CSV table of C-alpha atoms and ligand atoms in Angstrom, one decimal:
chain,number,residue,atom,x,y,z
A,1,UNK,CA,81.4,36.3,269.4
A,2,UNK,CA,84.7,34.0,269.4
A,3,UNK,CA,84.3,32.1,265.7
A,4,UNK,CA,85.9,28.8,265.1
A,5,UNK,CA,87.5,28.0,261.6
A,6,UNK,CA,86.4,23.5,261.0
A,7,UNK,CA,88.3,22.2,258.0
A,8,UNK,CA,86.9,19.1,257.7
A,9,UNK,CA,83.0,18.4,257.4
A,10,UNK,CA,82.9,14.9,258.2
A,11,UNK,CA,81.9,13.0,261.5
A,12,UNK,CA,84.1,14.8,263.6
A,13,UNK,CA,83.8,18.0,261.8
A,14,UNK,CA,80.3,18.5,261.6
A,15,UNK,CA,79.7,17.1,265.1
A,16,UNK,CA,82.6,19.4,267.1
A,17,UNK,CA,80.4,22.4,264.5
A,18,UNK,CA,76.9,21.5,266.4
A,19,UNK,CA,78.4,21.5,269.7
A,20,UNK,CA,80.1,24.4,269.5
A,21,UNK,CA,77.0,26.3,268.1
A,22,UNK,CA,75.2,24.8,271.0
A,23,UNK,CA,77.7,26.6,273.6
A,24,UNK,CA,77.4,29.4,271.7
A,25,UNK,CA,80.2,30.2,268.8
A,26,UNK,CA,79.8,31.2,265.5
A,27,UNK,CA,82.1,28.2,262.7
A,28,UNK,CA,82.6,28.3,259.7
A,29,UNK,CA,83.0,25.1,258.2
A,30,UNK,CA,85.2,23.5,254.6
A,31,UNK,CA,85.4,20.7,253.5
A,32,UNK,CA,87.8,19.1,250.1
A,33,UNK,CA,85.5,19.9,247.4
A,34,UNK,CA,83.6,22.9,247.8
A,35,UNK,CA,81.2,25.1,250.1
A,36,UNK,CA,78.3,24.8,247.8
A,37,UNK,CA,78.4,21.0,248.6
A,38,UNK,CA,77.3,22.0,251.8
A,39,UNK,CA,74.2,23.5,251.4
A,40,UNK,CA,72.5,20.9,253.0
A,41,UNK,CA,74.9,20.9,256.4
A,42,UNK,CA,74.8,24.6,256.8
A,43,UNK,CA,70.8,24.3,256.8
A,44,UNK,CA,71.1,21.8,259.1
A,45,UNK,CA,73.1,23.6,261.7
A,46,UNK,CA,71.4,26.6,261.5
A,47,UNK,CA,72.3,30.0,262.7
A,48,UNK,CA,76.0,31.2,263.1
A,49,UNK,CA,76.8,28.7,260.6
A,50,UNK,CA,78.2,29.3,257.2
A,51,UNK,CA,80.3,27.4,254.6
A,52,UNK,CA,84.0,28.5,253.5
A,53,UNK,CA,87.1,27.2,251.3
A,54,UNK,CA,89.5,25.9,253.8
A,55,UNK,CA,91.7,29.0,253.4
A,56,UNK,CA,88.5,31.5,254.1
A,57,UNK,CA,87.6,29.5,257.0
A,58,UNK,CA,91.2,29.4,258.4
A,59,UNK,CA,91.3,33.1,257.7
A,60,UNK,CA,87.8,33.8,259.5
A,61,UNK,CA,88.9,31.6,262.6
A,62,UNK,CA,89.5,33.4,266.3
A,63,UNK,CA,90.7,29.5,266.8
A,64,UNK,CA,91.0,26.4,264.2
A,65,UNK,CA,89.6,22.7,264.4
A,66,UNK,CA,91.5,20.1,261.6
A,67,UNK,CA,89.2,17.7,261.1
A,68,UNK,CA,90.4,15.0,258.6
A,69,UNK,CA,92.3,12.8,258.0
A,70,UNK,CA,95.7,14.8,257.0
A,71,UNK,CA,97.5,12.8,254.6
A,72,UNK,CA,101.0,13.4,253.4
A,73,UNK,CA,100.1,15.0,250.3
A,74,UNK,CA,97.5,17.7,252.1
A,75,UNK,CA,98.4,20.8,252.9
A,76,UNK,CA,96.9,23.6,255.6
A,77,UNK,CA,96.5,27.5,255.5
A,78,UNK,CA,99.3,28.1,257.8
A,79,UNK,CA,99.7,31.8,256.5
A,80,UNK,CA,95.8,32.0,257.4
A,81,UNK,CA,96.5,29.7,260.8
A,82,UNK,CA,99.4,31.5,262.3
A,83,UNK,CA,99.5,33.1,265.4
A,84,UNK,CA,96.2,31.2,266.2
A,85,UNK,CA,95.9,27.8,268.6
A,86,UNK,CA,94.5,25.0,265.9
A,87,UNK,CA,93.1,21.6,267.3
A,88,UNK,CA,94.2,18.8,265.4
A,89,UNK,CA,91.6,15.8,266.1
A,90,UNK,CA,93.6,13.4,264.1
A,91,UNK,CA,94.3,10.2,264.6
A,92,UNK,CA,97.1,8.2,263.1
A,93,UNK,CA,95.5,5.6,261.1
A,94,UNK,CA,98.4,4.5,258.2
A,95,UNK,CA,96.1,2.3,256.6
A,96,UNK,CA,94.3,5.2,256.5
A,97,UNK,CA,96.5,8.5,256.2
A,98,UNK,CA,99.2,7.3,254.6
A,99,UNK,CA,102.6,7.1,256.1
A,100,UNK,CA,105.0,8.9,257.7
A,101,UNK,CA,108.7,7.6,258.1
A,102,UNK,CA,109.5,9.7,260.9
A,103,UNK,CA,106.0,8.8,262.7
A,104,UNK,CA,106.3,5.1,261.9
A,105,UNK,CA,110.0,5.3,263.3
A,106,UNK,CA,109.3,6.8,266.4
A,107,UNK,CA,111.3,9.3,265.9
A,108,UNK,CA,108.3,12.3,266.7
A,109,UNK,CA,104.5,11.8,267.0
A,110,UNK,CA,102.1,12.7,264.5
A,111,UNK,CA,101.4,16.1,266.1
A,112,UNK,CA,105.0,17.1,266.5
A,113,UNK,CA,105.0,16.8,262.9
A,114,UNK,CA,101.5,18.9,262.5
A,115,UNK,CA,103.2,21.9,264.5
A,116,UNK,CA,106.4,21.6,262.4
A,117,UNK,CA,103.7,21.8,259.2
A,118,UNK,CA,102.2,25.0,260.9
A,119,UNK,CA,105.2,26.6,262.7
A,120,UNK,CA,103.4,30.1,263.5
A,121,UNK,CA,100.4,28.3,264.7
A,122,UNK,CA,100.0,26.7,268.3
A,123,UNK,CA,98.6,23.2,267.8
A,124,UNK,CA,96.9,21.2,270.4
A,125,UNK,CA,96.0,17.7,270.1
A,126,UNK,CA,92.6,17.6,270.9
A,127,UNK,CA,88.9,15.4,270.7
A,128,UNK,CA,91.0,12.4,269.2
A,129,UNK,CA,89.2,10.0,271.5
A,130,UNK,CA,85.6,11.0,271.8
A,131,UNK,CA,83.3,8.6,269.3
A,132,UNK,CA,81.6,11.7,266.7
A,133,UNK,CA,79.3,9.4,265.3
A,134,UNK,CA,76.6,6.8,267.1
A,135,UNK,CA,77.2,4.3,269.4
A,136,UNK,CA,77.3,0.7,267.7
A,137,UNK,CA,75.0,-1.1,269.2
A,138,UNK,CA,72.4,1.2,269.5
A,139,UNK,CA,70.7,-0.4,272.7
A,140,UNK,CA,68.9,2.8,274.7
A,141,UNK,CA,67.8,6.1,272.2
A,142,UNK,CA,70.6,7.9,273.4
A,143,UNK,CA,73.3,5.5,272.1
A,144,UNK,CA,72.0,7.4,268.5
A,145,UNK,CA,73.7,10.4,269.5
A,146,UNK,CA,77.9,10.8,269.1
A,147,UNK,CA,79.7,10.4,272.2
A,148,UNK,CA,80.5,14.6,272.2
A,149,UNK,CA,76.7,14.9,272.8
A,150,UNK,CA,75.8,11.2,274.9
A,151,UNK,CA,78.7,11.1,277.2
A,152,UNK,CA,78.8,15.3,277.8
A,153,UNK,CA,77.9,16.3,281.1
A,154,UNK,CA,77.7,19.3,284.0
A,155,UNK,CA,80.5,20.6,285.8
A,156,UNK,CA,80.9,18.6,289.1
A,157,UNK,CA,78.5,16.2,288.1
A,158,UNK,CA,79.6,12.8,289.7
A,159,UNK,CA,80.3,11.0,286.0
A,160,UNK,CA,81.4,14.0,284.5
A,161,UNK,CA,83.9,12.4,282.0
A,162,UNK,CA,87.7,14.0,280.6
A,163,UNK,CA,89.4,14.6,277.5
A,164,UNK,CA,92.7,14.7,277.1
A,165,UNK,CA,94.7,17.9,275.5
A,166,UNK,CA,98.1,17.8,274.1
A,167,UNK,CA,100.3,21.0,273.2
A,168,UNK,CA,103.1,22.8,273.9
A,169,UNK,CA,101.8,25.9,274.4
A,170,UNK,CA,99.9,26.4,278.0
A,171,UNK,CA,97.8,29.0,276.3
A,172,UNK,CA,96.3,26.3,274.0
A,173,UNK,CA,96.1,23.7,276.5
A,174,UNK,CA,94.1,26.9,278.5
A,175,UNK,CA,91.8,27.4,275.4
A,176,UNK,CA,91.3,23.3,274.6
A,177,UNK,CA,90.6,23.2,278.8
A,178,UNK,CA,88.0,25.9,278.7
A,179,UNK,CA,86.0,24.6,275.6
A,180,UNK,CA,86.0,21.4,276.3
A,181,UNK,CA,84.3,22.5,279.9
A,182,UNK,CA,81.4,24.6,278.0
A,183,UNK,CA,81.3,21.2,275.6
A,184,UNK,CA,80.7,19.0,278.7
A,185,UNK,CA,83.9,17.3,279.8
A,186,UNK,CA,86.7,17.7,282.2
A,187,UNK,CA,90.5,18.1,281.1
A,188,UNK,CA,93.5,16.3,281.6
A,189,UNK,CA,96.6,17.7,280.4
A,190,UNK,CA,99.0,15.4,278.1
A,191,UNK,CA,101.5,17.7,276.8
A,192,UNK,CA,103.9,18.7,275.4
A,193,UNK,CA,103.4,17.3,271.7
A,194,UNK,CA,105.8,14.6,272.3
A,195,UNK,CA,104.0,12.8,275.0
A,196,UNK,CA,101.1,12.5,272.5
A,197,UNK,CA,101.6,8.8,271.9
A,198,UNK,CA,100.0,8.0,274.9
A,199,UNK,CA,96.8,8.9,273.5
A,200,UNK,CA,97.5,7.1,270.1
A,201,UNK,CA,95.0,4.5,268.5
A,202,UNK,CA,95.3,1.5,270.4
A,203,UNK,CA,96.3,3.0,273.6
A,204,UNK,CA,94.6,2.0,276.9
A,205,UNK,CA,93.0,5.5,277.1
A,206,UNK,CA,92.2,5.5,273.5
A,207,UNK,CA,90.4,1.7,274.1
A,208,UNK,CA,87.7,3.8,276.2
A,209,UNK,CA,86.5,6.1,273.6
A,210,UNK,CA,83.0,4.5,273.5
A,211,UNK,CA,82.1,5.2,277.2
A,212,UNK,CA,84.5,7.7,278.1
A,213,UNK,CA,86.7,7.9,281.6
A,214,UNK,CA,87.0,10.2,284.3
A,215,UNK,CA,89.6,12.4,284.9
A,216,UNK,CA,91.5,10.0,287.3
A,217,UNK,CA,90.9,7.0,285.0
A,218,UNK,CA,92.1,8.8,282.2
A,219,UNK,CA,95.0,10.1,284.2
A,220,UNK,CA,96.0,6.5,285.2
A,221,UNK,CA,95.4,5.3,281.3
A,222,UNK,CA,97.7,7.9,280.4
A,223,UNK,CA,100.0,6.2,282.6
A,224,UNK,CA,99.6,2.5,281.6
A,225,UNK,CA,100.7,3.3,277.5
A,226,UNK,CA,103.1,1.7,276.6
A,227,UNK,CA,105.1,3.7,273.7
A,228,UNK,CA,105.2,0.7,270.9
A,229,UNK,CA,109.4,0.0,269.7
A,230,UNK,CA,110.4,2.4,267.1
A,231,UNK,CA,111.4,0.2,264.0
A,232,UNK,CA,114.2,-1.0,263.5
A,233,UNK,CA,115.6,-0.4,266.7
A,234,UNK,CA,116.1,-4.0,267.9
A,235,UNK,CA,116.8,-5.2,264.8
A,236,UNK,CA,120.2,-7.0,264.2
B,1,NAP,N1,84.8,10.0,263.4
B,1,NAP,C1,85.2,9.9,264.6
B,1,NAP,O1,84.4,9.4,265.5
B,1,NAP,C2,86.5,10.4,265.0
B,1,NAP,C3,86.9,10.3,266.4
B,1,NAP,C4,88.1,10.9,266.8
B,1,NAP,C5,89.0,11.4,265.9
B,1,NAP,N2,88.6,11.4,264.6
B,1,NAP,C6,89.6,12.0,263.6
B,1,NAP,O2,88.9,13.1,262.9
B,1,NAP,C7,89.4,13.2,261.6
B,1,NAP,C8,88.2,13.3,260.6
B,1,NAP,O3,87.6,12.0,260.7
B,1,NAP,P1,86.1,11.9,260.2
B,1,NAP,O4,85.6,10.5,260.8
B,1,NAP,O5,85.3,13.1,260.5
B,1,NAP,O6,86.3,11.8,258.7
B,1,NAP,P2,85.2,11.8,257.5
B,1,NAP,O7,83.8,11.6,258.1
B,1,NAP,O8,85.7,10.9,256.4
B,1,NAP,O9,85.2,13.4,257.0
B,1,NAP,C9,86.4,13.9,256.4
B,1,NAP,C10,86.1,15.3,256.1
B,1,NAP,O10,87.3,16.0,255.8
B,1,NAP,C11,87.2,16.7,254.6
B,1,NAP,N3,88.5,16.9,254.0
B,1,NAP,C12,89.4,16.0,253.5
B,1,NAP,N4,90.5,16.6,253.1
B,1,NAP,C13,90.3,18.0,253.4
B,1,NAP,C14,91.2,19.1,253.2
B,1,NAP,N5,92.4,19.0,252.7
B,1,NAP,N6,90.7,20.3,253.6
B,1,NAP,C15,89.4,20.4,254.1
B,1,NAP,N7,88.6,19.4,254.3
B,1,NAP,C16,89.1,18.2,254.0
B,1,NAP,C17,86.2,15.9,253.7
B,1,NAP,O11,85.7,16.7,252.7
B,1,NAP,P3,84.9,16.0,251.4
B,1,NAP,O12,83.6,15.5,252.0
B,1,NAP,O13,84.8,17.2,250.5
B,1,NAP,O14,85.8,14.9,250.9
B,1,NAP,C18,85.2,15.5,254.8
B,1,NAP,O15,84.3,16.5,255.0
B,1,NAP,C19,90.3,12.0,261.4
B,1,NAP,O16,91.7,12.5,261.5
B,1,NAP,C20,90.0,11.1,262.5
B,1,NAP,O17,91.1,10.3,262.9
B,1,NAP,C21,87.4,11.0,264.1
């Protein structure tokens, strides 16, 4: 039984947690303050399901899920993470996150920088633009349920919808294609780390979040972003 280590028990984290039980892995699941906080989420999810400091959970994990929002003063298990591939669902929100010069700049995306912060691990960006919480309006019942669950679908079924995966290491992208398939959604691969701007906030692809895109669509989204002027480059 493959388990998955969640650091993070928020929206995304505790949503990626039920879908994964629901395909069939064991997670174990931290979150900032403490496992006994939740009590009341572990009940929830049920069997194969058990709370962890962020360390334990790292150390449990066959594969890793970051699930917050990584600020400049938090820190990961990477002694705990290495050798393993660890999906970073973050999106860069300075407002947010805080900043980061060299992110801001242009000079490396947000995940480049995640991989130099865990430099044994293999880290794929991954479930950045899937909506883990309800969809706003709610107009038909199933608009209650996160995107992960509303929007996931069969293989080959004709609306079937993709995710994008960014890494650069084809293993990951291997392990990100194959999970997201059990989870309901096709793949399209947007690596290495570097081209992971074009899945940014505010990116055509990234605009689609609430209903989700095909592969092709996604594929041709991909194409369309257009990488925003690193500062200070046209100045004077
Ligand atoms: N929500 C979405 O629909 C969505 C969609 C795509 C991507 N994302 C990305 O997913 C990440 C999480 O977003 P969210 O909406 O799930 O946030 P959230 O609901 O605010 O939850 C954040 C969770 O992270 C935990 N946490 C914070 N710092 C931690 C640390 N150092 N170690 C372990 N756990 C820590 C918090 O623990 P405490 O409760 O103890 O503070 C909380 O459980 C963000 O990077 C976001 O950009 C979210």
């Amino acid at each position: 039984m493959t388990t998955i280590g969640i650091l993070g028990s928020g929206q995304a984290g505790s949503t990626v947690a039920r879908a994964a039980l629901a395909a069939g892995y064991n997670i174990v699941i931290a979150n900032r303050r403490s496992p006994k906080t939740l009590a009341g989420l572990i009940s929830d999810l049920g069997p194969g399901a058990r709370a962890a400091w962020a360390a334990e959970a790292a150390a449990a994990a066959d594969f890793a899920v970051v699930a917050f929002p990584y600020r400049p003063e938090d820190r990961l298990p990477a002694e705990e993470l290495a050798g393993k591939v660890v999906l970073d669902t973050n999106n860069y929100m300075p407002w947010r996150d805080g900043s980061y010069p060299e992110v801001d700049s242009g000079l490396k995306t947000v995940h480049e920088l995640r991989q130099e912060q865990l430099p044994a691990a293999k880290v794929a960006k991954a479930f950045t633009h899937i909506q883990h919480h309800a969809r706003s309006p709610i107009r038909v019942p199933s608009d209650a349920l996160p995107g992960l669950f509303r929007l996931a679908r069969p293989a080959g079924a004709s609306d079937r919808r993709a995710l994008a995966v960014s890494s650069d290491f084809p293993d990951a992208v291997e392990l990100v294609t194959r999970f997201y398939d059990e989870l309901g959604f096709d793949t399209v691969d947007n690596s290495p780390l570097s081209e992971s701007w074009r899945s940014a906030p505010g990116t055509p692809m990234w605009m689609q979040s609430v209903d989700g895109q095909s592969r092709r669509e996604l594929l041709r989204n991909l194409q369309r972003a257009v990488r925003p002027a690193p500062e200070g480059v046209f100045q004077g």
